[in-house]
Amino acid sequence: MIITIHDEASSEERAQLMAHLCRITGSQHPITTTQMANGEVIALDSSIIDPEAHTLLSQQRAVAKITSPKTTYQLASRVFQNSDSQIVIGNGHECNPVTIGGNAMPVIMSGPCAVESKEQLLMTAHAVKEAGAQVLRGGAFKPRTSPYQFQGLGIEGLKLLAEAREATSLPVITEVMEPGMVETVAHYADVLQIGTRNAQNFPLLLAAGRNSKQRPVLLKRGLSSTIDEWLLAAEYIIAAGNPNVILCERGIRSYDQQTRNVLDLTSVPLLHQLTHLPVVVDPSHSTGRRELVPVMSRASVAAEANGLIIETHLDPDKALCDGRQSITPTILTRIVQETRMLARMMKEEVEVVA
Ligand code: PEP
Ligand code: MN
């Protein structure tokens, strides 16, 4: 159940509504509101509210309307918000912000899997910018399968990402692995990435939802998440107060050993039906093979992805992390050109048909 608050509700009327909600839900905590494109809202589990309480609730002066999407996720649902969410990346720091979602051109995010050194990051940042990428990626905190592998430079990596933003004006995206680090990562980064291994780390999702700067969150699909589990993970972030969620298909685990994961491209058009959130594809982690990255980038844009996140390294074979799937800046340049051309053609096609 979603309660939309009247735009013109007075602070008294709002306070009355909050007190009423605390009473009927038995909550000891302040009720969280989220500013969505179509108004300020509160989402609740309707099963805890009996019909009489429901009537009383709808009579509260601060209540504009009550809607009940029939899906388990609510605020993420297209039933609740029909118009595509458009999210601005990079408006909290000095850089070139970019809009993702809806009819905006696909946004290309690229950079190394891991921030390895100042020289590596700055050179790669300039190279991916030159190639046409609009957002710089780079992991400072790396969730590695083995404890003996390179774990990232940590805070030092975050500082280098901020330096790279200053040098190139590209907004930056980096992974956050623990709730206690959300505010620190949000201080340096423009987008918080939640990785596949943490896709159902609920305390982390809540902390990202509550981040004081409302930084957008790129939520990767869990290794074995269903679409509904993924959307419910997004719902945690939105219901905690942050509507700026970008979904990222990065492949799911299956039995085949040839590719690192299975790139489920069906999820892209399907998600566009189910949710208003932007959807991007990661052709690097989903394939694990650099030679497959260009074609799957084109396929992703053809499937109407709102963006791509691609690993680029100046010398992929020497990368400290994920070199096998990393492409060079030269290949990235081609991918940017091809996917832009494709996206433009698809847009023109839509305009002609309309
Ligand atoms: C990454 O982006 O480098 C990463 C670790 O991704 P994933 O969480 O999709 O494995
Ligand atoms: Mn990686």
XYZ file of C-alpha atoms and ligand atoms in Angstrom:
365
model
C 0.000 0.000 0.000
C 1.357 3.390 -0.981
C 0.218 6.613 0.649
C 0.865 9.738 -1.404
C 1.190 12.832 0.755
C -0.583 16.024 -0.316
C 1.865 18.544 -1.813
C 0.303 21.247 0.284
C -0.052 19.365 3.555
C 0.896 21.575 6.498
C 3.528 20.412 8.949
C 0.776 19.842 11.514
C -1.210 17.669 9.120
C 1.932 15.693 8.286
C 2.749 15.226 11.965
C -0.819 14.012 12.555
C -0.467 11.484 9.740
C 2.870 10.216 11.061
C 1.485 9.820 14.582
C -1.559 8.000 13.184
C 0.677 5.658 11.160
C 2.876 4.908 14.161
C -0.270 4.070 16.123
C -1.830 1.738 13.574
C 1.396 0.013 12.583
C 2.750 -0.162 16.125
C 6.024 1.321 14.848
C 8.383 2.855 17.391
C 10.445 4.497 14.671
C 9.780 7.578 12.563
C 7.995 6.665 9.316
C 10.215 7.012 6.215
C 8.998 9.004 3.243
C 10.448 8.897 -0.283
C 10.276 11.706 -2.825
C 9.228 9.972 -6.048
C 8.659 11.593 -9.460
C 4.911 11.609 -8.771
C 4.983 12.894 -5.206
C 6.145 12.184 -1.690
C 5.099 8.739 -0.562
C 5.103 6.194 2.254
C 4.951 2.482 1.433
C 3.499 0.021 3.921
C 2.474 -3.585 4.200
C -1.305 -3.262 3.791
C -2.000 -6.564 5.547
C -1.234 -4.941 8.888
C -4.021 -2.397 8.423
C -7.618 -3.469 8.941
C -10.463 -1.997 6.837
C -11.554 0.416 9.556
C -8.023 1.756 10.029
C -7.767 2.051 6.241
C -10.860 4.292 6.130
C -9.529 6.446 8.941
C -6.208 6.691 7.147
C -7.777 7.880 3.907
C -9.533 10.601 5.914
C -6.254 12.068 7.169
C -5.873 15.574 5.698
C -2.264 14.961 4.643
C -3.253 11.963 2.503
C -3.694 12.739 -1.206
C -4.349 9.161 -2.274
C -3.756 5.535 -1.409
C -2.738 3.036 -4.107
C -2.206 -0.693 -3.880
C -0.006 -2.198 -6.611
C -0.727 -5.931 -6.690
C 2.992 -6.793 -6.742
C 5.226 -7.603 -3.774
C 7.462 -4.662 -4.682
C 5.537 -1.404 -4.703
C 7.530 1.796 -5.223
C 9.674 0.095 -7.877
C 6.584 -1.006 -9.775
C 5.410 0.482 -13.045
C 1.865 0.108 -11.734
C 2.654 2.788 -9.174
C 4.797 5.017 -11.406
C 4.118 4.689 -15.104
C 6.700 7.206 -16.321
C 10.338 6.117 -16.621
C 12.590 7.325 -13.819
C 15.401 9.514 -15.023
C 18.351 9.760 -12.681
C 21.065 12.385 -12.750
C 24.555 11.049 -12.083
C 27.145 13.484 -10.800
C 25.166 16.480 -9.607
C 26.754 16.443 -6.153
C 30.322 17.145 -7.264
C 32.018 19.393 -9.772
C 31.921 17.315 -12.975
C 29.836 16.734 -16.124
C 26.557 15.236 -14.878
C 24.722 12.756 -17.079
C 21.089 11.624 -17.115
C 20.213 7.937 -17.308
C 16.828 6.346 -17.991
C 13.754 6.924 -20.140
C 14.494 8.307 -23.581
C 18.015 9.501 -22.678
C 20.775 8.003 -24.852
C 22.440 4.933 -23.273
C 25.059 5.968 -20.732
C 28.468 4.291 -21.000
C 30.342 3.727 -17.742
C 33.831 2.339 -17.998
C 37.151 1.966 -16.242
C 39.232 -0.691 -14.570
C 37.796 -3.432 -12.415
C 40.009 -2.198 -9.587
C 41.817 1.041 -8.858
C 45.431 -0.178 -8.856
C 47.514 3.000 -8.654
C 47.299 6.732 -9.274
C 49.040 6.456 -12.622
C 46.871 3.563 -13.800
C 43.616 5.254 -12.788
C 44.385 8.692 -14.202
C 45.646 7.326 -17.509
C 42.640 5.014 -17.827
C 40.239 7.817 -16.864
C 41.579 10.045 -19.646
C 41.477 7.136 -22.098
C 37.872 6.135 -21.349
C 36.804 9.770 -21.578
C 38.546 10.050 -24.923
C 36.719 6.884 -26.007
C 33.390 8.573 -25.212
C 32.472 7.066 -21.832
C 30.489 9.409 -19.574
C 31.087 7.797 -16.162
C 34.337 6.373 -14.734
C 34.152 3.050 -12.890
C 36.796 1.631 -10.555
C 36.649 -0.600 -7.505
C 38.336 0.616 -4.332
C 36.856 -2.114 -2.140
C 36.944 -5.406 -4.039
C 34.804 -8.389 -3.019
C 37.185 -11.189 -4.076
C 36.324 -14.854 -3.996
C 39.704 -15.729 -2.481
C 41.074 -13.899 0.579
C 44.539 -14.065 -1.030
C 43.580 -11.998 -4.097
C 44.059 -8.225 -4.397
C 41.388 -6.645 -2.186
C 41.590 -3.069 -3.515
C 43.222 0.102 -2.230
C 40.329 1.003 0.091
C 40.033 4.682 1.099
C 43.161 5.493 -0.893
C 41.306 4.189 -3.971
C 38.331 6.450 -3.205
C 40.625 9.470 -3.034
C 42.166 8.546 -6.374
C 38.709 8.266 -7.931
C 37.903 11.787 -6.692
C 41.185 12.967 -8.192
C 40.338 11.305 -11.500
C 36.949 13.045 -11.484
C 38.665 16.362 -10.954
C 41.077 15.680 -13.798
C 38.480 14.501 -16.336
C 35.101 15.869 -15.113
C 33.716 12.331 -15.346
C 31.400 11.341 -12.464
C 32.603 8.176 -10.717
C 30.986 4.915 -9.614
C 32.505 2.530 -7.081
C 31.393 -0.405 -4.958
C 30.421 -0.213 -1.304
C 30.532 -3.495 0.601
C 29.438 -2.660 4.134
C 26.746 -0.500 5.702
C 29.240 1.364 7.881
C 31.136 2.584 4.803
C 28.154 3.979 2.884
C 28.608 7.584 4.041
C 32.353 7.520 3.314
C 31.873 6.111 -0.187
C 29.027 8.591 -0.824
C 31.377 11.412 0.159
C 33.810 10.552 -2.645
C 31.670 8.819 -5.286
C 28.788 9.898 -7.505
C 27.137 6.462 -7.660
C 27.236 3.683 -5.058
C 27.583 0.243 -6.597
C 26.131 -2.713 -4.721
C 27.720 -5.867 -6.064
C 26.205 -9.200 -6.948
C 27.492 -10.814 -3.750
C 25.708 -8.186 -1.672
C 22.509 -7.961 -3.682
C 20.506 -9.280 -0.730
C 22.560 -7.769 2.066
C 19.569 -6.021 3.576
C 21.430 -3.814 6.087
C 23.601 -2.581 3.184
C 20.552 -1.915 0.991
C 18.926 0.052 3.817
C 22.089 2.059 4.468
C 22.368 2.892 0.747
C 18.718 3.939 0.820
C 19.390 6.241 3.760
C 22.639 7.746 2.435
C 22.502 11.397 3.423
C 23.537 12.645 -0.026
C 20.912 10.575 -1.881
C 23.601 9.291 -4.200
C 22.178 7.025 -6.894
C 22.687 3.315 -6.294
C 23.595 0.866 -9.055
C 22.193 -2.429 -7.830
C 23.650 -5.473 -9.519
C 21.568 -8.589 -9.930
C 22.443 -11.254 -7.364
C 24.362 -14.282 -8.698
C 21.206 -16.339 -8.484
C 18.520 -13.715 -7.915
C 15.145 -14.015 -9.537
C 13.758 -10.850 -11.100
C 11.336 -10.467 -8.174
C 14.103 -10.844 -5.570
C 16.104 -8.214 -7.441
C 13.155 -5.799 -7.570
C 12.496 -6.367 -3.870
C 16.137 -5.529 -3.169
C 15.603 -2.287 -5.103
C 12.436 -1.730 -3.076
C 14.501 -1.811 0.158
C 16.591 1.099 -1.118
C 13.619 3.140 -2.354
C 11.460 2.491 0.712
C 14.389 3.634 2.867
C 14.153 7.051 1.196
C 16.291 6.918 -1.959
C 14.391 6.654 -5.266
C 17.595 6.817 -7.354
C 18.120 3.149 -8.137
C 19.688 1.840 -11.354
C 19.381 -1.916 -11.969
C 22.373 -3.715 -13.480
C 22.102 -7.094 -15.225
C 25.523 -8.742 -14.793
C 24.648 -12.311 -15.610
C 23.493 -15.192 -13.455
C 25.151 -18.422 -12.372
C 24.377 -21.519 -14.406
C 25.985 -24.843 -15.268
C 27.993 -23.839 -18.319
C 31.688 -23.275 -17.693
C 32.426 -21.586 -21.028
C 31.290 -18.160 -19.948
C 31.725 -16.733 -16.457
C 27.961 -16.215 -16.130
C 24.892 -16.365 -18.341
C 23.864 -12.955 -19.652
C 20.112 -12.924 -19.233
C 19.237 -10.219 -21.752
C 15.544 -11.081 -21.488
C 15.595 -9.329 -18.140
C 16.096 -5.946 -19.808
C 12.821 -5.618 -21.770
C 11.027 -7.552 -19.028
C 12.211 -5.116 -16.356
C 11.069 -2.223 -18.534
C 7.577 -3.715 -18.310
C 7.704 -4.292 -14.576
C 9.536 -1.217 -13.321
C 10.197 2.437 -14.133
C 13.839 2.177 -12.985
C 16.716 2.449 -15.515
C 18.381 -0.844 -16.450
C 22.034 -1.164 -17.463
C 23.986 -4.206 -18.607
C 27.478 -5.294 -17.586
C 28.823 -7.305 -20.548
C 32.175 -7.807 -18.765
C 31.150 -9.832 -15.696
C 28.316 -11.553 -17.538
C 30.597 -13.041 -20.188
C 34.011 -13.121 -18.507
C 35.586 -12.992 -22.001
C 36.782 -9.759 -23.550
C 36.148 -10.923 -27.124
C 32.433 -11.231 -26.363
C 32.104 -7.756 -24.860
C 31.575 -5.748 -28.113
C 28.811 -7.953 -29.512
C 27.003 -8.288 -26.183
C 27.229 -4.502 -25.751
C 25.414 -4.088 -29.056
C 22.904 -6.761 -28.078
C 22.262 -4.995 -24.765
C 21.518 -1.683 -26.445
C 19.318 -3.499 -28.986
C 17.433 -4.945 -25.981
C 16.870 -1.322 -24.843
C 19.348 -1.125 -21.997
C 19.680 2.402 -20.602
C 23.427 2.023 -20.293
C 26.466 -0.222 -20.143
C 29.152 -0.708 -17.507
C 32.321 -2.101 -19.070
C 35.742 -2.964 -17.657
C 38.609 -1.292 -19.531
C 42.306 -1.705 -18.769
C 45.336 -0.189 -20.489
C 47.086 -3.563 -20.352
C 44.374 -6.179 -19.660
C 46.763 -9.114 -19.283
C 48.503 -7.336 -16.409
C 45.316 -6.254 -14.596
C 45.235 -7.068 -10.874
C 41.603 -8.077 -11.228
C 39.373 -9.376 -14.049
C 41.909 -8.933 -16.858
C 40.395 -11.759 -18.918
C 37.202 -9.779 -19.405
C 38.770 -6.315 -19.667
C 38.943 -4.542 -23.022
C 41.371 -1.855 -24.205
C 40.423 1.804 -24.764
C 40.615 1.194 -28.537
C 37.883 -1.445 -28.333
C 35.864 0.786 -26.016
C 35.974 3.560 -28.623
C 34.408 1.188 -31.146
C 31.764 0.004 -28.713
C 30.772 3.592 -27.899
C 30.475 4.476 -31.594
C 28.553 1.318 -32.526
C 26.120 1.457 -29.629
C 25.445 5.179 -30.126
C 24.744 4.568 -33.779
C 22.414 1.722 -32.874
C 20.608 3.764 -30.222
C 20.149 6.655 -32.670
C 18.759 4.302 -35.310
C 16.330 2.797 -32.802
C 15.201 6.274 -31.742
C 14.624 7.377 -35.333
C 12.744 4.180 -35.999
C 10.452 4.886 -33.048
C 9.864 8.444 -34.268
C 9.036 7.251 -37.804
C 6.625 4.593 -36.493
C 5.001 7.120 -34.162
C 32.749 -5.414 -10.350
O 31.990 -4.594 -10.879
O 33.986 -5.365 -10.462
C 32.156 -6.552 -9.619
C 32.786 -7.145 -8.619
O 30.961 -6.902 -10.117
P 29.921 -8.061 -9.654
O 29.425 -7.640 -8.314
O 28.870 -7.987 -10.733
O 30.669 -9.351 -9.660
Mn 35.394 -6.828 -11.962
